[in-house]
Amino acid sequence: MENVKDLLVEIKEKSELIVDLAYSAIILDSEDLAKEVEKLEKEISELTYKIRIVSMLAANTPDEAEQLAGILQMADSSNNLANAAADIAYLLDLDITARPFLPSLFMKADEKIHVVKVYPNSSIVNRTLGELNIEVESGVRIIAIKRGRNWIYDPEDHVRIKADDLLIIRGTEDGYEFLDRVARGEESWD
Amino acid sequence: MENVKDLLVEIKEKSELIVDLAYSAIILDSEDLAKEVEKLEKEISELTYKIRIVSMLAANTPDEAEQLAGILQMADSSNNLANAAADIAYLLDLDITARPFLPSLFMKADEKIHVVKVYPNSSIVNRTLGELNIEVESGVRIIAIKRGRNWIYDPEDHVRIKADDLLIIRGTEDGYEFLDRVARGEESWD
């Protein structure tokens, strides 16, 4: 039962994230971000499959079966939601003139877009981008910060990183992996 | 063309809102919120119908038609997204034993839904959301305000907080605890 709950929470969180990312892929005209969306859609699809199996095994009584059916319905709808979000990002795969809704960002071929979530225990929380000197120290540039429902695009040096921020970054794979570990609190910035 | 853009922006904003409201309805076990989700789904469906008609009339050249087809695809996917979100809230219509434990299930998630009651002696009474800049200052987003028997959904900056308002918020535990102390008059906002 604990497993089912954890899976549902993960599905819910990922399907909220995918909506954000799908729209930002369009807004940033970012095929890399669209790829993140595609990856996330697959993850949610796999989680949905997994939660079905785990639910079957967890149901021992009719009451439990009823509860689990409710949970599966929620997981299923979240999965549909993720598919619809992914459809939005798929627009970037079409070679249409409709795409430039908003100014597109210039991207170097060898660099990738990633999303990094900042956890409350990370050493970068409450520090400004200027203090951290992120670009020089990690080789990663923060394109945008998603804070609650707000976007801070191309954030300036005085912007302070907060817990639960989503950082949309552009940079090398190494830089991304380092920043991601720091943002998870698994490694210290300094 | 301006019409089409305005409609698309409205569809996008409403489909982001409906995802928040649908999950909040489950987490708060609120049939009131579920009804609002249903209303919003209908609105988005009507907007999608409208944007189709306006697009037909706006397309004069093959290039324009191509751009508009892209926009329609985005509107359509947003509409699907809204339907999936509404399906989540429909869980509250089912008379299943699964319901009462769904809220507790999400209490683990790091971003939580909370209800904050505003007391008359709080320093935020009679101040607008814009003035307070709540989201940026506290990391907490107000999803809805329950005022007496009325609901204000996705409140705008000019909305003024009143004594006895119930704020439905989403945000970090720290943000919630701070706002709750302020709303009780135990701490000053500034």
Short mmCIF file of C-alpha atoms in Angstrom, two decimals:
data_model
loop_
_atom_site.label_atom_id
_atom_site.label_comp_id
_atom_site.label_asym_id
_atom_site.label_seq_id
_atom_site.Cartn_x
_atom_site.Cartn_y
_atom_site.Cartn_z
CA MET A 1 0.00 0.00 0.00
CA GLU A 2 2.87 2.37 0.79
CA ASN A 3 4.20 1.62 -2.66
CA VAL A 4 0.90 2.57 -4.29
CA LYS A 5 0.83 5.88 -2.42
CA ASP A 6 4.40 6.75 -3.32
CA LEU A 7 3.74 5.94 -6.96
CA LEU A 8 0.60 8.10 -7.05
CA VAL A 9 2.40 11.06 -5.46
CA GLU A 10 5.19 10.69 -8.02
CA ILE A 11 2.71 10.54 -10.90
CA LYS A 12 0.88 13.62 -9.62
CA GLU A 13 4.08 15.64 -9.22
CA LYS A 14 5.43 14.63 -12.61
CA SER A 15 2.17 15.41 -14.38
CA GLU A 16 2.12 18.90 -12.85
CA LEU A 17 5.71 19.39 -13.95
CA ILE A 18 5.07 18.17 -17.50
CA VAL A 19 2.33 20.79 -18.01
CA ASP A 20 4.78 23.51 -17.02
CA LEU A 21 7.53 22.13 -19.19
CA ALA A 22 5.34 21.61 -22.24
CA TYR A 23 4.22 25.21 -22.23
CA SER A 24 7.76 26.42 -21.56
CA ALA A 25 9.04 24.37 -24.47
CA ILE A 26 6.67 26.31 -26.69
CA ILE A 27 7.42 29.64 -25.04
CA LEU A 28 11.17 29.10 -25.23
CA ASP A 29 10.83 27.44 -28.65
CA SER A 30 13.12 24.80 -27.21
CA GLU A 31 13.36 21.39 -28.85
CA ASP A 32 15.58 20.27 -25.97
CA LEU A 33 12.87 21.09 -23.50
CA ALA A 34 10.39 19.29 -25.75
CA LYS A 35 12.68 16.26 -25.48
CA GLU A 36 12.56 16.55 -21.67
CA VAL A 37 8.77 16.54 -21.97
CA GLU A 38 8.89 13.42 -24.12
CA LYS A 39 11.15 11.72 -21.55
CA LEU A 40 8.84 12.72 -18.73
CA GLU A 41 5.77 11.46 -20.61
CA LYS A 42 7.43 8.08 -20.95
CA GLU A 43 8.31 8.03 -17.26
CA ILE A 44 4.72 8.83 -16.29
CA SER A 45 3.45 6.16 -18.66
CA GLU A 46 5.77 3.61 -17.04
CA LEU A 47 4.74 4.70 -13.54
CA THR A 48 1.09 4.28 -14.53
CA TYR A 49 1.76 0.75 -15.74
CA LYS A 50 3.65 0.02 -12.52
CA ILE A 51 0.92 1.37 -10.26
CA ARG A 52 -1.61 -0.90 -11.99
CA ILE A 53 0.48 -3.98 -11.25
CA VAL A 54 1.23 -2.97 -7.66
CA SER A 55 -2.46 -2.20 -7.06
CA MET A 56 -3.55 -5.64 -8.20
CA LEU A 57 -1.17 -7.21 -5.75
CA ALA A 58 -2.15 -4.86 -2.92
CA ALA A 59 -5.89 -5.50 -3.08
CA ASN A 60 -6.93 -8.16 -0.60
CA THR A 61 -10.47 -7.15 0.33
CA PRO A 62 -13.36 -5.56 -1.64
CA ASP A 63 -12.85 -2.33 0.36
CA GLU A 64 -9.21 -2.17 -0.57
CA ALA A 65 -10.05 -2.96 -4.19
CA GLU A 66 -12.48 -0.03 -4.24
CA GLN A 67 -9.91 2.36 -2.79
CA LEU A 68 -7.30 1.16 -5.23
CA ALA A 69 -9.70 1.55 -8.17
CA GLY A 70 -10.10 5.21 -7.16
CA ILE A 71 -6.35 5.63 -7.04
CA LEU A 72 -5.96 3.98 -10.44
CA GLN A 73 -8.55 6.32 -11.91
CA MET A 74 -6.57 9.28 -10.65
CA ALA A 75 -3.31 7.83 -11.99
CA ASP A 76 -4.95 7.19 -15.34
CA SER A 77 -6.32 10.71 -15.65
CA SER A 78 -2.91 12.10 -14.71
CA ASN A 79 -1.42 9.96 -17.44
CA ASN A 80 -3.94 11.36 -19.96
CA LEU A 81 -3.05 14.82 -18.76
CA ALA A 82 0.64 14.08 -19.37
CA ASN A 83 -0.14 12.81 -22.88
CA ALA A 84 -2.05 15.99 -23.69
CA ALA A 85 0.82 18.09 -22.35
CA ALA A 86 3.27 16.12 -24.46
CA ASP A 87 1.09 16.74 -27.54
CA ILE A 88 1.63 20.45 -26.95
CA ALA A 89 5.40 20.04 -26.96
CA TYR A 90 5.23 17.82 -30.08
CA LEU A 91 4.34 20.99 -31.97
CA LEU A 92 8.06 21.67 -31.96
CA ASP A 93 8.62 18.53 -34.03
CA LEU A 94 6.46 19.89 -36.80
CA ASP A 95 8.32 21.97 -39.29
CA ILE A 96 5.76 24.72 -39.40
CA THR A 97 5.97 28.45 -39.63
CA ALA A 98 3.61 28.70 -36.66
CA ARG A 99 6.37 28.00 -34.18
CA PRO A 100 7.91 31.34 -33.35
CA PHE A 101 5.20 32.35 -30.89
CA LEU A 102 7.78 34.15 -28.82
CA PRO A 103 11.39 35.09 -29.35
CA SER A 104 13.42 31.94 -29.61
CA LEU A 105 16.65 31.55 -27.76
CA PHE A 106 19.87 30.94 -29.55
CA MET A 107 21.23 27.53 -28.73
CA LYS A 108 24.60 25.98 -29.27
CA ALA A 109 24.49 22.50 -30.69
CA ASP A 110 26.74 20.96 -28.04
CA GLU A 111 24.75 22.29 -25.14
CA LYS A 112 21.60 20.90 -23.66
CA ILE A 113 18.63 22.20 -21.79
CA HIS A 114 17.83 20.58 -18.47
CA VAL A 115 15.49 21.17 -15.60
CA VAL A 116 16.92 21.16 -12.09
CA LYS A 117 14.70 21.19 -9.03
CA VAL A 118 16.10 22.95 -5.95
CA TYR A 119 15.42 21.08 -2.72
CA PRO A 120 15.14 22.94 0.62
CA ASN A 121 18.31 21.37 2.02
CA SER A 122 20.49 22.47 -0.91
CA SER A 123 23.43 24.78 -0.17
CA ILE A 124 22.42 27.18 -2.97
CA VAL A 125 19.07 28.06 -1.36
CA ASN A 126 18.81 31.76 -0.43
CA ARG A 127 21.97 32.71 -2.31
CA THR A 128 22.02 35.07 -5.27
CA LEU A 129 23.15 34.05 -8.74
CA GLY A 130 25.87 36.70 -8.51
CA GLU A 131 27.24 35.30 -5.23
CA LEU A 132 27.26 31.79 -6.64
CA ASN A 133 28.72 32.90 -9.97
CA ILE A 134 26.99 29.87 -11.41
CA GLU A 135 27.98 30.31 -15.02
CA VAL A 136 31.70 30.54 -14.27
CA GLU A 137 31.71 27.93 -11.50
CA SER A 138 29.63 25.24 -13.19
CA GLY A 139 29.61 26.06 -16.89
CA VAL A 140 25.85 26.16 -16.76
CA ARG A 141 23.60 29.07 -17.59
CA ILE A 142 20.19 29.57 -16.02
CA ILE A 143 17.77 30.42 -18.83
CA ALA A 144 14.75 30.73 -16.63
CA ILE A 145 13.48 30.05 -13.13
CA LYS A 146 10.01 28.74 -12.51
CA ARG A 147 8.91 29.90 -9.06
CA GLY A 148 5.41 28.80 -8.18
CA ARG A 149 3.44 29.99 -11.18
CA ASN A 150 5.86 32.73 -12.13
CA TRP A 151 8.65 32.62 -14.62
CA ILE A 152 11.81 34.63 -14.24
CA TYR A 153 13.39 34.62 -17.67
CA ASP A 154 17.09 35.27 -18.08
CA PRO A 155 17.50 36.00 -14.34
CA GLU A 156 19.93 38.71 -13.27
CA ASP A 157 22.73 38.45 -10.72
CA HIS A 158 20.69 39.82 -7.81
CA VAL A 159 18.07 37.04 -8.08
CA ARG A 160 18.11 34.78 -5.05
CA ILE A 161 17.49 31.03 -5.46
CA LYS A 162 14.61 29.72 -3.35
CA ALA A 163 13.67 26.25 -2.22
CA ASP A 164 11.43 24.48 -4.76
CA ASP A 165 12.59 26.67 -7.65
CA LEU A 166 12.78 24.92 -10.99
CA LEU A 167 15.87 26.03 -12.87
CA ILE A 168 15.80 25.75 -16.66
CA ILE A 169 19.46 25.52 -17.50
CA ARG A 170 21.64 25.31 -20.55
CA GLY A 171 25.06 23.81 -20.34
CA THR A 172 27.34 20.84 -20.54
CA GLU A 173 26.30 17.41 -19.27
CA ASP A 174 28.97 17.58 -16.53
CA GLY A 175 27.81 20.99 -15.39
CA TYR A 176 24.21 19.83 -15.28
CA GLU A 177 25.05 16.72 -13.28
CA PHE A 178 27.06 18.72 -10.75
CA LEU A 179 24.36 21.38 -10.33
CA ASP A 180 21.69 18.70 -10.02
CA ARG A 181 23.56 16.96 -7.19
CA VAL A 182 24.03 20.31 -5.43
CA ALA A 183 20.36 21.21 -5.90
CA ARG A 184 19.34 17.88 -4.37
CA GLY A 185 21.59 18.58 -1.38
CA GLU A 186 23.76 15.57 -2.23
CA GLU A 187 26.83 17.76 -2.67
CA SER A 188 27.82 21.16 -1.30
CA TRP A 189 28.29 24.12 -3.65
CA ASP A 190 31.51 25.30 -2.02
CA MET B 1 -5.23 37.21 -35.89
CA GLU B 2 -5.15 39.25 -32.66
CA ASN B 3 -8.35 37.46 -31.67
CA VAL B 4 -6.80 34.06 -32.22
CA LYS B 5 -3.79 34.96 -30.07
CA ASP B 6 -5.95 36.30 -27.26
CA LEU B 7 -8.07 33.17 -27.32
CA LEU B 8 -5.00 30.93 -27.23
CA VAL B 9 -3.56 32.80 -24.25
CA GLU B 10 -6.89 32.47 -22.44
CA ILE B 11 -7.05 28.74 -23.19
CA LYS B 12 -3.49 28.26 -21.98
CA GLU B 13 -4.06 30.16 -18.74
CA LYS B 14 -7.31 28.37 -18.00
CA SER B 15 -5.85 24.94 -18.66
CA GLU B 16 -2.98 25.64 -16.28
CA LEU B 17 -5.50 26.78 -13.67
CA ILE B 18 -7.72 23.72 -14.11
CA VAL B 19 -4.84 21.36 -13.34
CA ASP B 20 -4.22 23.17 -10.03
CA LEU B 21 -7.90 23.24 -9.16
CA ALA B 22 -8.48 19.58 -9.99
CA TYR B 23 -5.69 18.37 -7.74
CA SER B 24 -6.74 20.85 -5.04
CA ALA B 25 -10.30 19.52 -5.17
CA ILE B 26 -8.98 16.04 -4.40
CA ILE B 27 -6.53 17.19 -1.74
CA LEU B 28 -9.11 19.36 0.03
CA ASP B 29 -11.86 16.80 -0.67
CA SER B 30 -13.92 19.80 -1.84
CA GLU B 31 -17.00 19.27 -3.98
CA ASP B 32 -17.24 23.05 -4.37
CA LEU B 33 -13.87 23.11 -6.08
CA ALA B 34 -14.83 20.10 -8.19
CA LYS B 35 -17.87 22.03 -9.44
CA GLU B 36 -15.64 24.94 -10.38
CA VAL B 37 -13.41 22.53 -12.31
CA GLU B 38 -16.45 21.31 -14.22
CA LYS B 39 -17.42 24.90 -15.06
CA LEU B 40 -13.90 25.70 -16.18
CA GLU B 41 -13.77 22.60 -18.38
CA LYS B 42 -16.91 23.78 -20.15
CA GLU B 43 -15.44 27.26 -20.63
CA ILE B 44 -12.26 25.83 -22.14
CA SER B 45 -14.30 23.61 -24.43
CA GLU B 46 -16.29 26.63 -25.62
CA LEU B 47 -13.10 28.66 -26.15
CA THR B 48 -11.66 25.81 -28.21
CA TYR B 49 -14.76 25.77 -30.41
CA LYS B 50 -14.54 29.55 -30.78
CA ILE B 51 -10.85 29.55 -31.72
CA ARG B 52 -11.59 27.03 -34.49
CA ILE B 53 -14.19 29.32 -36.03
CA VAL B 54 -12.08 32.46 -35.69
CA SER B 55 -9.09 30.65 -37.21
CA MET B 56 -11.05 29.62 -40.31
CA LEU B 57 -12.02 33.22 -40.88
CA ALA B 58 -8.50 34.53 -40.22
CA ALA B 59 -6.72 32.28 -42.70
CA ASN B 60 -6.25 34.04 -46.03
CA THR B 61 -3.01 32.55 -47.33
CA PRO B 62 -1.42 29.06 -47.13
CA ASP B 63 1.21 30.47 -44.72
CA GLU B 64 -1.41 31.84 -42.41
CA ALA B 65 -3.36 28.59 -42.60
CA GLU B 66 -0.25 26.68 -41.54
CA GLN B 67 0.37 28.97 -38.56
CA LEU B 68 -3.25 28.75 -37.54
CA ALA B 69 -3.21 24.95 -37.81
CA GLY B 70 -0.34 24.93 -35.32
CA ILE B 71 -2.23 27.22 -32.99
CA LEU B 72 -5.32 25.01 -33.25
CA GLN B 73 -3.26 21.97 -32.36
CA MET B 74 -2.04 23.70 -29.24
CA ALA B 75 -5.59 24.75 -28.34
CA ASP B 76 -6.84 21.22 -28.92
CA SER B 77 -4.16 19.65 -26.75
CA SER B 78 -4.90 22.19 -24.02
CA ASN B 79 -8.54 21.18 -24.26
CA ASN B 80 -7.58 17.50 -23.87
CA LEU B 81 -5.45 18.47 -20.92
CA ALA B 82 -8.43 20.22 -19.35
CA ASN B 83 -10.62 17.16 -19.90
CA ALA B 84 -8.08 14.92 -18.20
CA ALA B 85 -7.86 17.37 -15.27
CA ALA B 86 -11.64 17.38 -15.00
CA ASP B 87 -11.63 13.58 -14.90
CA ILE B 88 -9.49 13.81 -11.79
CA ALA B 89 -11.99 16.07 -10.06
CA TYR B 90 -14.89 13.78 -11.13
CA LEU B 91 -13.51 11.27 -8.61
CA LEU B 92 -15.35 13.37 -6.02
CA ASP B 93 -18.67 12.51 -7.70
CA LEU B 94 -18.09 8.81 -7.16
CA ASP B 95 -19.38 7.52 -3.88
CA ILE B 96 -16.34 5.43 -3.16
CA THR B 97 -14.53 4.63 0.02
CA ALA B 98 -11.33 5.64 -1.72
CA ARG B 99 -12.04 9.31 -1.27
CA PRO B 100 -11.37 10.11 2.35
CA PHE B 101 -7.84 8.81 2.28
CA LEU B 102 -6.78 10.54 -0.92
CA PRO B 103 -6.08 13.87 0.86
CA SER B 104 -3.86 12.28 3.49
CA LEU B 105 -1.99 10.56 0.72
CA PHE B 106 -0.70 13.82 -0.67
CA MET B 107 0.35 15.27 2.64
CA LYS B 108 3.74 13.72 2.01
CA ALA B 109 4.41 15.67 -1.13
CA ASP B 110 6.81 18.54 -0.54
CA GLU B 111 4.49 21.07 -2.10
CA LYS B 112 1.22 21.08 -0.27
CA ILE B 113 -2.19 22.58 -0.42
CA HIS B 114 -3.24 24.39 2.74
CA VAL B 115 -6.08 26.52 3.96
CA VAL B 116 -5.15 29.72 5.81
CA LYS B 117 -7.71 31.73 7.71
CA VAL B 118 -7.20 35.51 7.86
CA TYR B 119 -7.92 37.05 11.27
CA PRO B 120 -9.11 40.68 11.64
CA ASN B 121 -5.91 41.75 13.43
CA SER B 122 -3.61 40.44 10.67
CA SER B 123 -1.33 42.95 8.91
CA ILE B 124 -2.41 41.67 5.47
CA VAL B 125 -6.08 42.66 5.94
CA ASN B 126 -7.22 45.31 3.44
CA ARG B 127 -4.08 45.04 1.36
CA THR B 128 -4.08 43.89 -2.26
CA LEU B 129 -2.26 40.79 -3.48
CA GLY B 130 -0.22 43.04 -5.78
CA GLU B 131 0.94 45.24 -2.89
CA LEU B 132 1.88 42.23 -0.81
CA ASN B 133 3.58 40.46 -3.72
CA ILE B 134 2.74 37.27 -1.84
CA GLU B 135 4.07 34.78 -4.32
CA VAL B 136 7.52 36.29 -4.57
CA GLU B 137 7.79 37.24 -0.86
CA SER B 138 6.56 33.97 0.64
CA GLY B 139 6.87 31.37 -2.11
CA VAL B 140 3.20 30.61 -1.68
CA ARG B 141 0.53 30.90 -4.36
CA ILE B 142 -3.10 31.70 -3.62
CA ILE B 143 -5.19 29.34 -5.73
CA ALA B 144 -8.52 30.59 -4.48
CA ILE B 145 -10.15 32.72 -1.78
CA LYS B 146 -13.32 31.64 -0.02
CA ARG B 147 -15.14 34.78 1.13
CA GLY B 148 -18.35 34.02 2.96
CA ARG B 149 -20.21 31.81 0.52
CA ASN B 150 -18.35 33.10 -2.55
CA TRP B 151 -15.23 31.82 -4.22
CA ILE B 152 -12.63 33.96 -5.97
CA TYR B 153 -10.57 31.65 -8.16
CA ASP B 154 -7.08 32.50 -9.35
CA PRO B 155 -7.32 35.97 -7.74
CA GLU B 156 -5.69 38.86 -9.58
CA ASP B 157 -3.29 41.47 -8.18
CA HIS B 158 -5.99 44.04 -7.46
CA VAL B 159 -7.90 41.72 -5.12
CA ARG B 160 -7.85 42.98 -1.52
CA ILE B 161 -7.62 40.50 1.36
CA LYS B 162 -10.44 40.82 3.88
CA ALA B 163 -10.81 39.69 7.47
CA ASP B 164 -12.22 36.16 7.70
CA ASP B 165 -11.11 35.21 4.18
CA LEU B 166 -10.07 31.60 3.73
CA LEU B 167 -7.02 31.41 1.48
CA ILE B 168 -6.45 28.17 -0.43
CA ILE B 169 -2.73 28.17 -0.99
CA ARG B 170 -0.10 26.01 -2.56
CA GLY B 171 3.48 26.27 -1.55
CA THR B 172 6.33 25.13 0.63
CA GLU B 173 5.84 24.15 4.27
CA ASP B 174 7.98 27.14 5.35
CA GLY B 175 5.97 29.54 3.21
CA TYR B 176 2.71 28.17 4.58
CA GLU B 177 3.84 28.42 8.20
CA PHE B 178 4.98 32.01 7.72
CA LEU B 179 1.76 33.08 5.99
CA ASP B 180 -0.32 31.30 8.62
CA ARG B 181 1.43 33.17 11.47
CA VAL B 182 0.91 36.46 9.62
CA ALA B 183 -2.75 35.66 8.93
CA ARG B 184 -3.26 34.96 12.63
CA GLY B 185 -1.70 38.30 13.52
CA GLU B 186 1.16 36.57 15.35
CA GLU B 187 3.74 38.07 13.03
CA SER B 188 3.82 41.21 10.88
CA TRP B 189 4.02 40.93 7.08
CA ASP B 190 6.68 43.62 6.72
#
